[in-house]
Short mmCIF file of C-alpha atoms and ligand atoms in Angstrom, two decimals:
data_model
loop_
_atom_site.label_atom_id
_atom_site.label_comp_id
_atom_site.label_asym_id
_atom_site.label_seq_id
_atom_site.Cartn_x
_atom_site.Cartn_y
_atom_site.Cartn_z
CA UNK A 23 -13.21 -2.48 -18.71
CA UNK A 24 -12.41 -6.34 -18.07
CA UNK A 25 -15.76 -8.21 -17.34
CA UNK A 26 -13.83 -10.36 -14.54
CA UNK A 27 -16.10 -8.90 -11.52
CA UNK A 28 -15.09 -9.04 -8.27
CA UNK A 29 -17.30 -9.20 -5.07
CA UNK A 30 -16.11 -9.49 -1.52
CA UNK A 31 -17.21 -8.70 2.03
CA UNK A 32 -16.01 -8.71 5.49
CA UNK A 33 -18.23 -8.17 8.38
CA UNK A 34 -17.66 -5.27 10.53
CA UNK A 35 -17.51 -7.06 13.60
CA UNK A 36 -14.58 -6.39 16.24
CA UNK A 37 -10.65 -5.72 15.27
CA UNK A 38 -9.82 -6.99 11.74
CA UNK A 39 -6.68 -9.20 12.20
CA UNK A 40 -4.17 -10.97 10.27
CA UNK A 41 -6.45 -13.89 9.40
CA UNK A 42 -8.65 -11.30 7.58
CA UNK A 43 -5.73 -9.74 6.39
CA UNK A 44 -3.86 -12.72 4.42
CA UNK A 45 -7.00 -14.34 3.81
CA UNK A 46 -8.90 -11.80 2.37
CA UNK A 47 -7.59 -8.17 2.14
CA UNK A 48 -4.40 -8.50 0.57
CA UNK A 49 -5.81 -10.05 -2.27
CA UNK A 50 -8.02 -7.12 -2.91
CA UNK A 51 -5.45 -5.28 -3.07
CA UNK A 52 -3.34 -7.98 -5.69
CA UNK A 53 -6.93 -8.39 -7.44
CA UNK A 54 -8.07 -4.61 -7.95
CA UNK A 55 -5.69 -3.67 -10.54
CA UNK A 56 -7.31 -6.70 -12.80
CA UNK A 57 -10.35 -6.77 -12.32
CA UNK A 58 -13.59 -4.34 -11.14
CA UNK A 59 -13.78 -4.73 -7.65
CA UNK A 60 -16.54 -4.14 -5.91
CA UNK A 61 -15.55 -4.33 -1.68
CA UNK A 62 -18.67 -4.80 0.64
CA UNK A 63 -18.98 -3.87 4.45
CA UNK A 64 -21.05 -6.33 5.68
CA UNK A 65 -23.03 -4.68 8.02
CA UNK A 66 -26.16 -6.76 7.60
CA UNK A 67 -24.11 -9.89 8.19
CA UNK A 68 -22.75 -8.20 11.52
CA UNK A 69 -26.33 -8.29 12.63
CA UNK A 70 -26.98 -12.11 13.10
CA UNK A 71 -25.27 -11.82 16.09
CA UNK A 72 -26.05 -9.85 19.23
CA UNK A 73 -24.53 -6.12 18.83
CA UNK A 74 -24.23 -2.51 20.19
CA UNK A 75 -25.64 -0.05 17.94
CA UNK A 76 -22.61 2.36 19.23
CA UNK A 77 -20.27 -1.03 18.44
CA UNK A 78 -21.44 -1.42 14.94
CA UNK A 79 -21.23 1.79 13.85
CA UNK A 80 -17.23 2.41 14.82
CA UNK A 81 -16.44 -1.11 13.17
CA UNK A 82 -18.14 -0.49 10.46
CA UNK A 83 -16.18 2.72 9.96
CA UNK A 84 -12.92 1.32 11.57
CA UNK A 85 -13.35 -1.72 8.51
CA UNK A 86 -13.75 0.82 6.39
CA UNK A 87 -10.54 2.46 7.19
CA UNK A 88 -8.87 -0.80 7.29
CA UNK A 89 -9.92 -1.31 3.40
CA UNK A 90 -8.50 1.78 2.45
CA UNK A 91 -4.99 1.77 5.00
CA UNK A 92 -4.50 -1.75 3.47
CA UNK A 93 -4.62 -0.19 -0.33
CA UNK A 94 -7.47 -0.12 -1.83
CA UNK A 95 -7.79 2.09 -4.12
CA UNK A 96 -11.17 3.98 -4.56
CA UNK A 97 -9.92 5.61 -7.66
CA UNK A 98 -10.50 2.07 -9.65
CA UNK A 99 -13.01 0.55 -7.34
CA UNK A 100 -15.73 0.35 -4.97
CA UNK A 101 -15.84 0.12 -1.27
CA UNK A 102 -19.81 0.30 0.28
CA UNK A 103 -21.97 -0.90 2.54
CA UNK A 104 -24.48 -3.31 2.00
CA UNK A 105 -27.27 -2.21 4.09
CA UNK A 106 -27.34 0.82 1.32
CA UNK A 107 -28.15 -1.14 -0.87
CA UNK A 108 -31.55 -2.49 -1.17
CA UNK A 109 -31.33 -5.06 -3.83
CA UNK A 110 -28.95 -7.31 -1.83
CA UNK A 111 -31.90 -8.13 0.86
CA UNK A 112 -34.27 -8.58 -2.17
CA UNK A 113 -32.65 -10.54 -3.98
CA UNK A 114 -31.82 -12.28 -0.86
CA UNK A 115 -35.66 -12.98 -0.51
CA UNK A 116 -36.12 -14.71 -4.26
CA UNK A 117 -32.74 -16.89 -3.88
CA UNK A 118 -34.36 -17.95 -0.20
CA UNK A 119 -37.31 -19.84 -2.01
CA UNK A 120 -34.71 -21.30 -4.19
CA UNK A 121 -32.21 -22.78 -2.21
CA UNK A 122 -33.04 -26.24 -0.12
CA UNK A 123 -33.11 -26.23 3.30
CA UNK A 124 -31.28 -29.39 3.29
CA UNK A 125 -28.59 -26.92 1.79
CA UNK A 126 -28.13 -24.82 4.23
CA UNK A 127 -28.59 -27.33 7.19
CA UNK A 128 -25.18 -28.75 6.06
CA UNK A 129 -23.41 -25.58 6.78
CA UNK A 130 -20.81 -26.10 9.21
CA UNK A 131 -20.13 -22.57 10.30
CA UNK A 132 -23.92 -22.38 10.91
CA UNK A 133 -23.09 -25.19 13.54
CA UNK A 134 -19.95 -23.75 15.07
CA UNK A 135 -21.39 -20.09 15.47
CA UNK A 136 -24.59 -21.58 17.23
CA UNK A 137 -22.96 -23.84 19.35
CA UNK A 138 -24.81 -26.25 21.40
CA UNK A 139 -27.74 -24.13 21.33
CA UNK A 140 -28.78 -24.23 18.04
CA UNK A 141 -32.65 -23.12 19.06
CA UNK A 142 -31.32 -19.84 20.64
CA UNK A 143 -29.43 -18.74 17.31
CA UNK A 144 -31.41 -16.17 15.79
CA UNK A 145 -32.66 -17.35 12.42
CA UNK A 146 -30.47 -14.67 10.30
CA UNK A 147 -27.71 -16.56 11.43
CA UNK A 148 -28.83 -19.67 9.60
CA UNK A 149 -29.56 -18.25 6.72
CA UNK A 150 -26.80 -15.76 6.13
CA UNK A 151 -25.54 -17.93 3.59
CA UNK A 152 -28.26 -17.26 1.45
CA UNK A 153 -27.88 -13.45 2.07
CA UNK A 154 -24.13 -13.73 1.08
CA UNK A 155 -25.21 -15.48 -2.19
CA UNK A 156 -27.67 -12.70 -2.95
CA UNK A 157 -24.07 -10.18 -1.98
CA UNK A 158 -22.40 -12.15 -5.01
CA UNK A 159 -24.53 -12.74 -7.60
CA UNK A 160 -26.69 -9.49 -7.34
CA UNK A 161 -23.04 -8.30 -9.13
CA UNK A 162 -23.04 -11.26 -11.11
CA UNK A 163 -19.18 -11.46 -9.99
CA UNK A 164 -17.16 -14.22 -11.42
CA UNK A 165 -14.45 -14.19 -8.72
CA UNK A 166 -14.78 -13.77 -5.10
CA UNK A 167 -11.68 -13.86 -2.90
CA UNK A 168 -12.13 -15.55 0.78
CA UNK A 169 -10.27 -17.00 3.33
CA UNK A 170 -10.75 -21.40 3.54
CA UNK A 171 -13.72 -20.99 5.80
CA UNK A 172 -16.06 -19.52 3.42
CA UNK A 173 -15.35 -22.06 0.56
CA UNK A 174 -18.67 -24.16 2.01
CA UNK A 175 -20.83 -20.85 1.78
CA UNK A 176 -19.13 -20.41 -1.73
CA UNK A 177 -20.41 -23.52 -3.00
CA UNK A 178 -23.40 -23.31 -1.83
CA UNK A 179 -23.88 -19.83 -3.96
CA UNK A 180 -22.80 -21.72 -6.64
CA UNK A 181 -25.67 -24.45 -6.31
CA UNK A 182 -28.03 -21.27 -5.72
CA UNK A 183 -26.88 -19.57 -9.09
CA UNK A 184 -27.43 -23.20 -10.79
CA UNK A 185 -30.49 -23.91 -9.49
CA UNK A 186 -31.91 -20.20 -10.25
CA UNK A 187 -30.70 -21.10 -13.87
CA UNK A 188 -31.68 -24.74 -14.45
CA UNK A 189 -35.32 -23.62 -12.75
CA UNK A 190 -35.75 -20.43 -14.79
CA UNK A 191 -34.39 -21.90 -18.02
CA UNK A 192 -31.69 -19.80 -18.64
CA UNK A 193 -28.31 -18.49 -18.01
CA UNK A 194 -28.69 -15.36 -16.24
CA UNK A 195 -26.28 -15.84 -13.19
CA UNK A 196 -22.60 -16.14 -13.68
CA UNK A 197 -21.55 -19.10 -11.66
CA UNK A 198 -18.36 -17.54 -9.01
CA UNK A 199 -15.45 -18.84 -8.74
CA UNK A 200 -13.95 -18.67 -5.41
CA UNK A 201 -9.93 -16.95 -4.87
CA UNK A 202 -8.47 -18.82 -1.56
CA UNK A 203 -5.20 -17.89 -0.78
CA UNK A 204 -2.29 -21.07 -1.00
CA UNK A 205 -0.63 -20.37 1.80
CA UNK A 206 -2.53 -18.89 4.68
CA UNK A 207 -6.00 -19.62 3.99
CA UNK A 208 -6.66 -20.36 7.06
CA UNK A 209 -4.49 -18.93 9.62
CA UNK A 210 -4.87 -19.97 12.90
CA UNK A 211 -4.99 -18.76 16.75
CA UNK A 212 -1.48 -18.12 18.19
CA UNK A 213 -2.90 -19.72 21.67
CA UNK A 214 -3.90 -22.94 20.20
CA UNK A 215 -2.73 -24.18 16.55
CA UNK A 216 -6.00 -26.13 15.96
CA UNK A 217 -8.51 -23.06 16.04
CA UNK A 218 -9.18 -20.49 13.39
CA UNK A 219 -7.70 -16.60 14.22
CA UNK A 220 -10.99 -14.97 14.89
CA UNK A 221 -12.43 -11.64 16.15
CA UNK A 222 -14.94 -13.52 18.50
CA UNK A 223 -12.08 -15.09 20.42
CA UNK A 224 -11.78 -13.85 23.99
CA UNK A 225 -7.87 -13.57 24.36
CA UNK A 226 -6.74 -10.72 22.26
CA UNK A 227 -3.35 -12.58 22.52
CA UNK A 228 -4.99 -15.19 20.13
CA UNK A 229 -4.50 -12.77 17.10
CA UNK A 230 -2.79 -9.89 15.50
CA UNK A 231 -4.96 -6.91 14.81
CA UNK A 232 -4.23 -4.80 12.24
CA UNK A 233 -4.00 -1.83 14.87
CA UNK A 234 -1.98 -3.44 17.38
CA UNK A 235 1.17 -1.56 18.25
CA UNK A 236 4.77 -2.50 17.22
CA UNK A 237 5.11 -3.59 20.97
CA UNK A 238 1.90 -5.34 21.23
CA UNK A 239 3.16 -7.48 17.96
CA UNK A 240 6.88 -8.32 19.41
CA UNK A 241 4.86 -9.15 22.65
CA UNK A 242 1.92 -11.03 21.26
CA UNK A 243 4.23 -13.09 18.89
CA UNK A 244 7.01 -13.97 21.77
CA UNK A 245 3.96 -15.56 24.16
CA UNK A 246 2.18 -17.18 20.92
CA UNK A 247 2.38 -21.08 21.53
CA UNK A 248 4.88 -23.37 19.96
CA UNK A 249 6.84 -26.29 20.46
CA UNK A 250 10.39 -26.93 22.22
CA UNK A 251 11.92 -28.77 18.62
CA UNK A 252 13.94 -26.99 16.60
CA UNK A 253 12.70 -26.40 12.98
CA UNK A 254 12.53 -29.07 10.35
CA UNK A 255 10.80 -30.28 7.32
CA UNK A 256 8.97 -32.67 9.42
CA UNK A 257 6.48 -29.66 10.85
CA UNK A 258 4.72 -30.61 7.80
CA UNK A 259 5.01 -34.17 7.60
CA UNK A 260 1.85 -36.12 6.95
CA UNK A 261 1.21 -37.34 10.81
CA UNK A 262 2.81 -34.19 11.94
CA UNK A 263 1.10 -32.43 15.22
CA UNK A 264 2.76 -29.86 15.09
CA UNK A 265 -0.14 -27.60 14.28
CA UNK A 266 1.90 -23.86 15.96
CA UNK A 267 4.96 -24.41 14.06
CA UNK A 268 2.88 -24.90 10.75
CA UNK A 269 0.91 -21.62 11.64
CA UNK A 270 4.33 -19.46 12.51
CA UNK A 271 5.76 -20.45 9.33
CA UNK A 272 3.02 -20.64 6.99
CA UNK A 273 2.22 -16.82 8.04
CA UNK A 274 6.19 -15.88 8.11
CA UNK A 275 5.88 -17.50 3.94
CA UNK A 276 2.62 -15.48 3.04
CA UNK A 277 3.91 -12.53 4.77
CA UNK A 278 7.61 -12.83 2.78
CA UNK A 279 5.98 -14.39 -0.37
CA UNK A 280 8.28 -17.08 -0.22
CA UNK A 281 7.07 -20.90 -0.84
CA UNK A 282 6.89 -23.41 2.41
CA UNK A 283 9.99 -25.18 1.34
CA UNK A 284 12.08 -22.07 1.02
CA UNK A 285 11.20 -21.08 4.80
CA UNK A 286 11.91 -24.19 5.88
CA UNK A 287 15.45 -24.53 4.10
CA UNK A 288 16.34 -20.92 5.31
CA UNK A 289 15.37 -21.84 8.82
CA UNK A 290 16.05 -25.38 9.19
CA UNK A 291 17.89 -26.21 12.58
CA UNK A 292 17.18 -23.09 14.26
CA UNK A 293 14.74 -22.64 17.59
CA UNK A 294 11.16 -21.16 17.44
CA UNK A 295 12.41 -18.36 19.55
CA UNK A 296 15.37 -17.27 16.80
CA UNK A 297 12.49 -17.80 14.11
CA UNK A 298 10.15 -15.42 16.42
CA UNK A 299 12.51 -12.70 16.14
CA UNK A 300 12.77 -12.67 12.46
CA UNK A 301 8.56 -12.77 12.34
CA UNK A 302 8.11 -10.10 14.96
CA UNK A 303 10.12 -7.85 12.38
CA UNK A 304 8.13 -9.13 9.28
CA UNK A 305 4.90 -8.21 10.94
CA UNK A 306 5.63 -4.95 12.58
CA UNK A 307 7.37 -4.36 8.69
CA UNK A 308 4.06 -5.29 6.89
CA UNK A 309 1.21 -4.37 10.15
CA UNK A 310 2.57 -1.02 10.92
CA UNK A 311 2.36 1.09 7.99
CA UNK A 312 -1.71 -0.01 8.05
CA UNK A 313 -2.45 0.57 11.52
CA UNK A 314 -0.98 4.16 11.22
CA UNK A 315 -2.82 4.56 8.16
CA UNK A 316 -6.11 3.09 10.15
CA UNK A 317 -5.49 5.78 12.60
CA UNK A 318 -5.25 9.01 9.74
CA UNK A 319 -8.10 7.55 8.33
CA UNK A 320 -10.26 7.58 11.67
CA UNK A 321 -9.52 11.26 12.44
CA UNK A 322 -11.55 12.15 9.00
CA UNK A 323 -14.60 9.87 9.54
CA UNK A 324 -16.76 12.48 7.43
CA UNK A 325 -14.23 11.67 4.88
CA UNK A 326 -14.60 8.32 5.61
CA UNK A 327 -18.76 8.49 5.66
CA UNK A 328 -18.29 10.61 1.89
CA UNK A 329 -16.35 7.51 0.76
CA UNK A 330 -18.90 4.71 1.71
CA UNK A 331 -21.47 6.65 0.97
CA UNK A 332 -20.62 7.57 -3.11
CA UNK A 333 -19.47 3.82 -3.07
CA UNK A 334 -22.68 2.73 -1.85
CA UNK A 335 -24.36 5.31 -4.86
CA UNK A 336 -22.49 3.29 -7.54
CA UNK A 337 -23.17 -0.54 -5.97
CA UNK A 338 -26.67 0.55 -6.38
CA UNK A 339 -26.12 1.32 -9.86
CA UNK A 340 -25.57 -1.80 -10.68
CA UNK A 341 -27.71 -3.62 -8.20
CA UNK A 342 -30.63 -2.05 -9.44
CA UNK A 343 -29.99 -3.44 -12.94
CA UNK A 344 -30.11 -6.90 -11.65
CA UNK A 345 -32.58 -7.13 -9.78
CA UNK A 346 -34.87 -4.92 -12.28
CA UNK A 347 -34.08 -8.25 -14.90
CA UNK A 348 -34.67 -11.16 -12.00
CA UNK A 349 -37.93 -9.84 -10.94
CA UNK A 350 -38.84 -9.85 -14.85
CA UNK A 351 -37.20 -13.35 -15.12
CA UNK A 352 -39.39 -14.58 -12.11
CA UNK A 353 -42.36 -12.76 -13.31
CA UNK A 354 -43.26 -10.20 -11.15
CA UNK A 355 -44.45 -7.16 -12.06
P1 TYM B 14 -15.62 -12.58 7.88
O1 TYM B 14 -15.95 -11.18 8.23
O2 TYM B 14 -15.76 -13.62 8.92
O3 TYM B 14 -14.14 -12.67 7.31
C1 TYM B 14 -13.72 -11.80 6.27
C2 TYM B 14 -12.73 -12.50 5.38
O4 TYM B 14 -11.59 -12.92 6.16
C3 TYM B 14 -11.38 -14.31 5.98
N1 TYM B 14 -10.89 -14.87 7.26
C4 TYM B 14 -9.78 -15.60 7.36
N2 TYM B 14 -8.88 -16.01 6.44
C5 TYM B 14 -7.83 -16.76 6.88
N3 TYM B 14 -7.66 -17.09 8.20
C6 TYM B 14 -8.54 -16.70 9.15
N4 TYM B 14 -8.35 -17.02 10.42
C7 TYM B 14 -9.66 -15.93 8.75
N5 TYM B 14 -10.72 -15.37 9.41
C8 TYM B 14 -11.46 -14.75 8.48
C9 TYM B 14 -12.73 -14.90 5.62
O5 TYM B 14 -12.61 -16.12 4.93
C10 TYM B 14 -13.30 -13.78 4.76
O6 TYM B 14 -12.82 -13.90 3.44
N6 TYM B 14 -19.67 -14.00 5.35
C11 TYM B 14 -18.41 -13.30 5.25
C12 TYM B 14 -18.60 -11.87 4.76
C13 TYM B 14 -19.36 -11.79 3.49
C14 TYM B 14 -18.88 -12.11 2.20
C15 TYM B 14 -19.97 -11.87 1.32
C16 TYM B 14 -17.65 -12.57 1.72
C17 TYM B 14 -20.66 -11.39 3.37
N7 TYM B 14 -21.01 -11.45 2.08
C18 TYM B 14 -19.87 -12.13 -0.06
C19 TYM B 14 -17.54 -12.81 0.33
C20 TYM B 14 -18.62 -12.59 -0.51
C21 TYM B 14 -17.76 -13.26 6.61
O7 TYM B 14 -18.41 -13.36 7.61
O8 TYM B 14 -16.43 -13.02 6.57
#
């Protein structure tokens, strides 16, 4: 078995949606085949904000389906949750009194989440960071595959793991590196070019889930904001504004596997609403055959529950090791 380790979560809050999808879970999927995988539902991390018990539980097992109807294979690796396993908050404990809380006052998701009312977030939002470090490095992973937004918390596991070394004299934590995705790391609202695709957004027109319907793709797609010029290489000129065209065709080129320039050259001249066409049918291609898959899935949940639940038996496996050696590393008994 390689010794490239990979760790990656997703928080089981809401639909998952394409942002999830070509930032993160398709490269499990490209990853798992190379490397030991080891796929976390984030459950704990779904916590620092405001939830419904009944709410948590279905995403949790609708994320779980989504893992498996996008292909991963359980076969080769591991899908759990990480409230099953113990060592993730306890570790999370020991790498709090580590990291500065300069550190994590410079996150800047910390600061969009709260808002304006950064005395009313609860406090496991501002240090979720610190729990995510703990989800990486209690597996000592070396790669961990994420969309563009959590590069910042990446680092900042990285300055944990360093610290953790440098303070304790020795080399115990593998220092991650993080996978982003070239094209589509970031993939952005179809309402409004400039924000992130996200499950907290209100308008469920703002993003395709990954069990929307053929028809509520073709429909969601034809009403997502663009401009009225025709395509051109100057969408991604250097002062260019153009921020829904760029979105459209970066997803269209991550969805095809086809470089930016190619797109661009295949489409050049032709209006946003022939290019919408030709995307409606690349999504419904890719989408579909996961949302019916998310759907067989569902109707087996105590399949579903058996699958978390032997994953969650081997994470702990491992996590046990770990945190057996930091305690001794730390010196406690
Ligand atoms: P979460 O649940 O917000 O997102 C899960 C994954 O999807 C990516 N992502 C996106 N990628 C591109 N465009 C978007 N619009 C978009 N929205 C989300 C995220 O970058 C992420 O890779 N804290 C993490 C979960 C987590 C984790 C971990 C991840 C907990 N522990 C340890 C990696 C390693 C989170 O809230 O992701």
């Amino acid at each position: 078995m390689s010794n490239k380790r990979v760790l990656s979560g997703i928080q089981p809050t809401g639909n998952l949606h394409l942002g999830n999808y070509l930032g993160a879970i398709k490269n499990f999927v490209a990853m798992q085949n190379e490397f030991q995988c080891f796929f976390m539902l984030a459950d704990l991390h779904a916590l620092t904000i405001k939830t419904q018990p009944k709410i948590l539980n279905e995403s949790i097992l609708n994320t779980a389906a989504s893992f498996l109807a996008a292909g991963i294979d359980i076969k080769k690796n591991i899908i759990f949750c990480q409230s099953k396993v113990s060592a993730h908050t306890e570790l999370s404990w020991i790498l709090n009194c580590i990291a500065r809380v300069g550190w994590l006052s410079r996150m800047t998701q910390f600061k969009e989440k709260a808002g304006s009312n950064k005395e009313k977030a609860s406090v496991g939002l501002y240090t979720y960071p610190i729990l995510m470090s703990a989800d990486i490095l209690i597996y000592k992973a070396t790669h961990v595959p994420v969309g563009d937004d959590q590069k910042q918390h990446l680092e900042l596991c990285r300055d944990i793991a360093m610290k953790f070394n440098s303070d304790y004299n020795n080399d115990y934590f593998v220092i991650p590196e993080p996978i982003i995705p070239k094209y589509a790391s970031r993939v952005m609202s179809l309402r409004d070019g400039r924000k992130k695709m996200s499950k907290s957004e209100e308008s469920d027109l703002s993003r395709i889930n990954l069990t929307d319907s053929k028809d509520q793709i073709v429909q969601k797609i034809k009403k997502a904001k663009t401009d009225n010029d025709p395509i051109s290489e100057n969408i991604f000129s250097e002062n260019s504004t153009r921020y829904e065209a760029q979105n459209l065709i970066k997803i269209y080129s991550n969805l095809k596997s086809e470089s930016l320039d190619t797109v661009l050259n295949d489409f050049n001249g032709k209006t946003f609403s022939d290019f919408k066409k030709n995307l409606s049918e690349l999504l419904v291609e890719k989408i579909q055959p996961i949302s019916k898959k998310i759907k067989q899935y569902r109707s087996e949940d105590k399949e579903l529950i058996n699958v978390i639940n032997t994953g969650s038996e081997k994470a702990n496996h491992t996590a046990e090791k770990t945190i057996l050696d930091i305690k001794k590393i730390v010196g406690l008994l």
